[in-house]
Amino acid sequence: MKRLLILAFTALFALSACETPTGPRIGPDGKPLPKVYKIRSADKARIQYRMLDAVNALRQAAGLSALRLDPKLTAAAATHARDMSIQNRPWHFGSDGSSPLDRVARTGYQGMFRGENIAETYETELETLAAWMEEKGTRDVILDPYATDMGFAWHQEPNGKIWWALVTGGPKSNQH
């Protein structure tokens, strides 16, 4: 099982190398600035489905069922990604005090909220997924056996910083 996860993850990480972030930049202080992964609006569907495919490859390697991309969960993720940027901090609460449960309920999602992963980074979606897989809490959201749906979105600031949000949900009948 662990070997399958490693193989699947290695293949996914290799795919992320196909992206072409802009080259090294030097700041006014002479120090290197982070590489910028510039996302164009035309890339939205491609990035969302690449993340979904990557998550599902990891889930398949773990013997779990695939997730579906859900527009309501994606709306909750998009709202929170933008709000984290406004607050300038990666955390699970909105500027209005909302929790992930509140944001999912506001979209009208009929299932049950399962989990939320967030990140503040200059890295690609697949590099962000790799970081999430290294931590137990965020890995558990991705590999939740009761999750059936996923929302995924981001907000990119003009300086290139990206605020990622991934939200999972599942049937209300699974109260685990």
PDB file of C-alpha atoms in Angstrom:
ATOM      1  CA  MET A   1       0.000   0.000   0.000  1.00  0.00           C
ATOM      2  CA  LYS A   2       2.698   2.478   1.024  1.00  0.00           C
ATOM      3  CA  ARG A   3       4.705   1.578  -2.075  1.00  0.00           C
ATOM      4  CA  LEU A   4       1.683   2.292  -4.306  1.00  0.00           C
ATOM      5  CA  LEU A   5       1.193   5.685  -2.654  1.00  0.00           C
ATOM      6  CA  ILE A   6       4.866   6.521  -3.177  1.00  0.00           C
ATOM      7  CA  LEU A   7       4.717   5.487  -6.853  1.00  0.00           C
ATOM      8  CA  ALA A   8       1.524   7.428  -7.487  1.00  0.00           C
ATOM      9  CA  PHE A   9       2.855  10.488  -5.732  1.00  0.00           C
ATOM     10  CA  THR A  10       6.193  10.328  -7.592  1.00  0.00           C
ATOM     11  CA  ALA A  11       4.343  10.260 -10.914  1.00  0.00           C
ATOM     12  CA  LEU A  12       2.184  13.214  -9.901  1.00  0.00           C
ATOM     13  CA  PHE A  13       5.160  15.238  -8.739  1.00  0.00           C
ATOM     14  CA  ALA A  14       6.945  14.540 -12.029  1.00  0.00           C
ATOM     15  CA  LEU A  15       3.926  15.977 -13.841  1.00  0.00           C
ATOM     16  CA  SER A  16       4.210  19.174 -11.832  1.00  0.00           C
ATOM     17  CA  ALA A  17       7.679  19.670 -13.293  1.00  0.00           C
ATOM     18  CA  CYS A  18       6.002  20.178 -16.675  1.00  0.00           C
ATOM     19  CA  GLU A  19       4.784  23.594 -15.538  1.00  0.00           C
ATOM     20  CA  THR A  20       6.915  26.543 -16.479  1.00  0.00           C
ATOM     21  CA  PRO A  21       6.959  29.102 -13.675  1.00  0.00           C
ATOM     22  CA  THR A  22       8.899  32.254 -14.485  1.00  0.00           C
ATOM     23  CA  GLY A  23      12.631  32.136 -13.802  1.00  0.00           C
ATOM     24  CA  PRO A  24      14.550  33.354 -10.776  1.00  0.00           C
ATOM     25  CA  ARG A  25      14.028  37.000  -9.902  1.00  0.00           C
ATOM     26  CA  ILE A  26      16.104  39.227  -7.675  1.00  0.00           C
ATOM     27  CA  GLY A  27      14.498  41.623  -5.221  1.00  0.00           C
ATOM     28  CA  PRO A  28      15.632  45.176  -4.467  1.00  0.00           C
ATOM     29  CA  ASP A  29      17.680  43.833  -1.546  1.00  0.00           C
ATOM     30  CA  GLY A  30      19.630  41.536  -3.891  1.00  0.00           C
ATOM     31  CA  LYS A  31      18.016  38.393  -2.488  1.00  0.00           C
ATOM     32  CA  PRO A  32      16.264  35.923  -4.771  1.00  0.00           C
ATOM     33  CA  LEU A  33      12.499  36.243  -4.911  1.00  0.00           C
ATOM     34  CA  PRO A  34      10.343  33.111  -5.008  1.00  0.00           C
ATOM     35  CA  LYS A  35       9.555  31.619  -8.397  1.00  0.00           C
ATOM     36  CA  VAL A  36       6.172  32.806  -9.520  1.00  0.00           C
ATOM     37  CA  TYR A  37       3.663  30.300 -10.827  1.00  0.00           C
ATOM     38  CA  LYS A  38       1.482  32.712 -12.776  1.00  0.00           C
ATOM     39  CA  ILE A  39      -2.051  31.413 -13.259  1.00  0.00           C
ATOM     40  CA  ARG A  40      -4.086  32.755 -16.152  1.00  0.00           C
ATOM     41  CA  SER A  41      -7.888  32.739 -16.042  1.00  0.00           C
ATOM     42  CA  ALA A  42      -7.837  30.372 -19.037  1.00  0.00           C
ATOM     43  CA  ASP A  43      -6.013  27.805 -16.834  1.00  0.00           C
ATOM     44  CA  LYS A  44      -8.830  27.450 -14.280  1.00  0.00           C
ATOM     45  CA  ALA A  45     -10.455  24.214 -15.491  1.00  0.00           C
ATOM     46  CA  ARG A  46      -7.114  22.612 -16.366  1.00  0.00           C
ATOM     47  CA  ILE A  47      -5.723  23.286 -12.886  1.00  0.00           C
ATOM     48  CA  GLN A  48      -8.898  22.154 -11.106  1.00  0.00           C
ATOM     49  CA  TYR A  49      -9.038  18.873 -13.024  1.00  0.00           C
ATOM     50  CA  ARG A  50      -5.285  18.281 -12.677  1.00  0.00           C
ATOM     51  CA  MET A  51      -5.721  18.588  -8.894  1.00  0.00           C
ATOM     52  CA  LEU A  52      -8.782  16.330  -8.952  1.00  0.00           C
ATOM     53  CA  ASP A  53      -6.894  13.730 -11.007  1.00  0.00           C
ATOM     54  CA  ALA A  54      -3.910  13.911  -8.654  1.00  0.00           C
ATOM     55  CA  VAL A  55      -6.068  13.565  -5.543  1.00  0.00           C
ATOM     56  CA  ASN A  56      -7.927  10.645  -7.117  1.00  0.00           C
ATOM     57  CA  ALA A  57      -4.669   8.906  -8.084  1.00  0.00           C
ATOM     58  CA  LEU A  58      -3.552   9.139  -4.447  1.00  0.00           C
ATOM     59  CA  ARG A  59      -6.948   7.905  -3.254  1.00  0.00           C
ATOM     60  CA  GLN A  60      -6.898   5.005  -5.735  1.00  0.00           C
ATOM     61  CA  ALA A  61      -3.426   3.998  -4.551  1.00  0.00           C
ATOM     62  CA  ALA A  62      -4.825   3.953  -1.014  1.00  0.00           C
ATOM     63  CA  GLY A  63      -7.776   1.778  -2.113  1.00  0.00           C
ATOM     64  CA  LEU A  64     -10.319   4.606  -1.831  1.00  0.00           C
ATOM     65  CA  SER A  65     -13.045   5.715  -4.216  1.00  0.00           C
ATOM     66  CA  ALA A  66     -12.592   8.730  -6.465  1.00  0.00           C
ATOM     67  CA  LEU A  67     -13.935  12.173  -5.583  1.00  0.00           C
ATOM     68  CA  ARG A  68     -16.143  14.267  -7.877  1.00  0.00           C
ATOM     69  CA  LEU A  69     -15.515  17.967  -8.419  1.00  0.00           C
ATOM     70  CA  ASP A  70     -18.496  19.738  -6.886  1.00  0.00           C
ATOM     71  CA  PRO A  71     -19.358  23.322  -7.941  1.00  0.00           C
ATOM     72  CA  LYS A  72     -20.824  24.259  -4.554  1.00  0.00           C
ATOM     73  CA  LEU A  73     -17.777  23.045  -2.635  1.00  0.00           C
ATOM     74  CA  THR A  74     -15.615  24.838  -5.206  1.00  0.00           C
ATOM     75  CA  ALA A  75     -17.577  28.044  -4.523  1.00  0.00           C
ATOM     76  CA  ALA A  76     -16.915  27.643  -0.786  1.00  0.00           C
ATOM     77  CA  ALA A  77     -13.209  27.090  -1.501  1.00  0.00           C
ATOM     78  CA  ALA A  78     -13.036  30.139  -3.805  1.00  0.00           C
ATOM     79  CA  THR A  79     -14.733  32.363  -1.236  1.00  0.00           C
ATOM     80  CA  HIS A  80     -12.289  31.303   1.432  1.00  0.00           C
ATOM     81  CA  ALA A  81      -9.174  31.550  -0.772  1.00  0.00           C
ATOM     82  CA  ARG A  82     -10.016  35.179  -1.572  1.00  0.00           C
ATOM     83  CA  ASP A  83     -10.891  35.931   2.050  1.00  0.00           C
ATOM     84  CA  MET A  84      -7.581  34.515   3.315  1.00  0.00           C
ATOM     85  CA  SER A  85      -5.810  36.883   0.930  1.00  0.00           C
ATOM     86  CA  ILE A  86      -7.805  39.836   2.264  1.00  0.00           C
ATOM     87  CA  GLN A  87      -6.976  38.793   5.849  1.00  0.00           C
ATOM     88  CA  ASN A  88      -3.373  38.048   4.830  1.00  0.00           C
ATOM     89  CA  ARG A  89      -3.293  34.867   6.901  1.00  0.00           C
ATOM     90  CA  PRO A  90      -3.892  31.198   6.170  1.00  0.00           C
ATOM     91  CA  TRP A  91      -6.481  30.017   8.629  1.00  0.00           C
ATOM     92  CA  HIS A  92      -9.829  28.282   8.566  1.00  0.00           C
ATOM     93  CA  PHE A  93     -12.022  31.177   9.715  1.00  0.00           C
ATOM     94  CA  GLY A  94     -13.466  33.856   7.484  1.00  0.00           C
ATOM     95  CA  SER A  95     -13.201  37.580   8.113  1.00  0.00           C
ATOM     96  CA  ASP A  96     -16.889  37.430   9.081  1.00  0.00           C
ATOM     97  CA  GLY A  97     -16.174  34.737  11.690  1.00  0.00           C
ATOM     98  CA  SER A  98     -17.459  31.948   9.433  1.00  0.00           C
ATOM     99  CA  SER A  99     -16.166  28.408   9.784  1.00  0.00           C
ATOM    100  CA  PRO A 100     -15.688  25.944   6.921  1.00  0.00           C
ATOM    101  CA  LEU A 101     -19.051  24.403   7.903  1.00  0.00           C
ATOM    102  CA  ASP A 102     -20.735  27.808   7.581  1.00  0.00           C
ATOM    103  CA  ARG A 103     -19.225  28.466   4.151  1.00  0.00           C
ATOM    104  CA  VAL A 104     -20.255  25.055   2.821  1.00  0.00           C
ATOM    105  CA  ALA A 105     -23.801  25.470   4.191  1.00  0.00           C
ATOM    106  CA  ARG A 106     -24.103  28.899   2.541  1.00  0.00           C
ATOM    107  CA  THR A 107     -23.512  27.345  -0.887  1.00  0.00           C
ATOM    108  CA  GLY A 108     -26.480  25.001  -0.484  1.00  0.00           C
ATOM    109  CA  TYR A 109     -24.316  21.860  -0.635  1.00  0.00           C
ATOM    110  CA  GLN A 110     -26.655  18.991   0.278  1.00  0.00           C
ATOM    111  CA  GLY A 111     -23.984  16.710   1.715  1.00  0.00           C
ATOM    112  CA  MET A 112     -21.933  16.926   4.889  1.00  0.00           C
ATOM    113  CA  PHE A 113     -18.721  18.948   5.196  1.00  0.00           C
ATOM    114  CA  ARG A 114     -15.758  16.562   5.639  1.00  0.00           C
ATOM    115  CA  GLY A 115     -12.619  18.720   5.674  1.00  0.00           C
ATOM    116  CA  GLU A 116     -10.692  21.721   4.424  1.00  0.00           C
ATOM    117  CA  ASN A 117      -7.050  22.149   3.431  1.00  0.00           C
ATOM    118  CA  ILE A 118      -5.557  25.590   2.943  1.00  0.00           C
ATOM    119  CA  ALA A 119      -2.184  26.992   1.916  1.00  0.00           C
ATOM    120  CA  GLU A 120      -0.400  30.273   1.321  1.00  0.00           C
ATOM    121  CA  THR A 121       2.411  29.739  -1.166  1.00  0.00           C
ATOM    122  CA  TYR A 122       4.073  30.544  -4.475  1.00  0.00           C
ATOM    123  CA  GLU A 123       4.049  26.838  -5.406  1.00  0.00           C
ATOM    124  CA  THR A 124       1.959  25.009  -7.986  1.00  0.00           C
ATOM    125  CA  GLU A 125      -1.158  23.068  -7.081  1.00  0.00           C
ATOM    126  CA  LEU A 126       0.732  19.761  -7.288  1.00  0.00           C
ATOM    127  CA  GLU A 127       3.567  21.038  -5.092  1.00  0.00           C
ATOM    128  CA  THR A 128       0.906  22.200  -2.637  1.00  0.00           C
ATOM    129  CA  LEU A 129      -0.729  18.759  -2.744  1.00  0.00           C
ATOM    130  CA  ALA A 130       2.689  17.212  -2.051  1.00  0.00           C
ATOM    131  CA  ALA A 131       3.055  19.417   1.033  1.00  0.00           C
ATOM    132  CA  TRP A 132      -0.450  18.477   2.197  1.00  0.00           C
ATOM    133  CA  MET A 133       0.390  14.788   1.833  1.00  0.00           C
ATOM    134  CA  GLU A 134       3.397  15.215   4.145  1.00  0.00           C
ATOM    135  CA  GLU A 135       1.234  16.300   7.093  1.00  0.00           C
ATOM    136  CA  LYS A 136      -1.150  13.879   8.817  1.00  0.00           C
ATOM    137  CA  GLY A 137      -4.039  16.322   9.265  1.00  0.00           C
ATOM    138  CA  THR A 138      -4.131  17.538   5.668  1.00  0.00           C
ATOM    139  CA  ARG A 139      -3.386  14.056   4.303  1.00  0.00           C
ATOM    140  CA  ASP A 140      -6.377  12.745   6.284  1.00  0.00           C
ATOM    141  CA  VAL A 141      -8.652  15.273   4.532  1.00  0.00           C
ATOM    142  CA  ILE A 142      -7.463  14.065   1.112  1.00  0.00           C
ATOM    143  CA  LEU A 143      -7.689  10.376   2.049  1.00  0.00           C
ATOM    144  CA  ASP A 144     -10.957  10.578   4.007  1.00  0.00           C
ATOM    145  CA  PRO A 145     -12.806   7.339   3.134  1.00  0.00           C
ATOM    146  CA  TYR A 146     -16.193   9.041   3.657  1.00  0.00           C
ATOM    147  CA  ALA A 147     -15.518  11.920   1.264  1.00  0.00           C
ATOM    148  CA  THR A 148     -17.211  11.721  -2.139  1.00  0.00           C
ATOM    149  CA  ASP A 149     -16.983  15.324  -3.371  1.00  0.00           C
ATOM    150  CA  MET A 150     -14.253  17.926  -3.615  1.00  0.00           C
ATOM    151  CA  GLY A 151     -14.117  21.651  -4.205  1.00  0.00           C
ATOM    152  CA  PHE A 152     -10.862  23.305  -5.187  1.00  0.00           C
ATOM    153  CA  ALA A 153     -10.026  26.949  -5.832  1.00  0.00           C
ATOM    154  CA  TRP A 154      -7.418  29.634  -5.322  1.00  0.00           C
ATOM    155  CA  HIS A 155      -6.810  33.341  -5.314  1.00  0.00           C
ATOM    156  CA  GLN A 156      -3.580  34.733  -6.756  1.00  0.00           C
ATOM    157  CA  GLU A 157      -2.343  38.145  -5.690  1.00  0.00           C
ATOM    158  CA  PRO A 158      -0.579  40.472  -8.155  1.00  0.00           C
ATOM    159  CA  ASN A 159       2.790  39.609  -6.519  1.00  0.00           C
ATOM    160  CA  GLY A 160       2.214  35.937  -7.402  1.00  0.00           C
ATOM    161  CA  LYS A 161       1.328  34.634  -3.941  1.00  0.00           C
ATOM    162  CA  ILE A 162      -1.393  31.983  -4.172  1.00  0.00           C
ATOM    163  CA  TRP A 163      -3.985  31.141  -1.546  1.00  0.00           C
ATOM    164  CA  TRP A 164      -5.206  27.566  -2.132  1.00  0.00           C
ATOM    165  CA  ALA A 165      -8.325  25.982  -0.625  1.00  0.00           C
ATOM    166  CA  LEU A 166      -9.545  22.401  -0.993  1.00  0.00           C
ATOM    167  CA  VAL A 167     -12.861  21.386   0.596  1.00  0.00           C
ATOM    168  CA  THR A 168     -14.300  17.878   0.827  1.00  0.00           C
ATOM    169  CA  GLY A 169     -17.805  16.647   1.510  1.00  0.00           C
ATOM    170  CA  GLY A 170     -19.817  13.468   1.525  1.00  0.00           C
ATOM    171  CA  PRO A 171     -23.245  12.025   2.153  1.00  0.00           C
ATOM    172  CA  LYS A 172     -25.051  13.111   5.306  1.00  0.00           C
ATOM    173  CA  SER A 173     -25.730   9.466   6.136  1.00  0.00           C
ATOM    174  CA  ASN A 174     -22.042   8.956   7.029  1.00  0.00           C
ATOM    175  CA  GLN A 175     -21.756  10.633  10.399  1.00  0.00           C
ATOM    176  CA  HIS A 176     -18.127   9.581  10.941  1.00  0.00           C
TER     177      HIS A 176
END
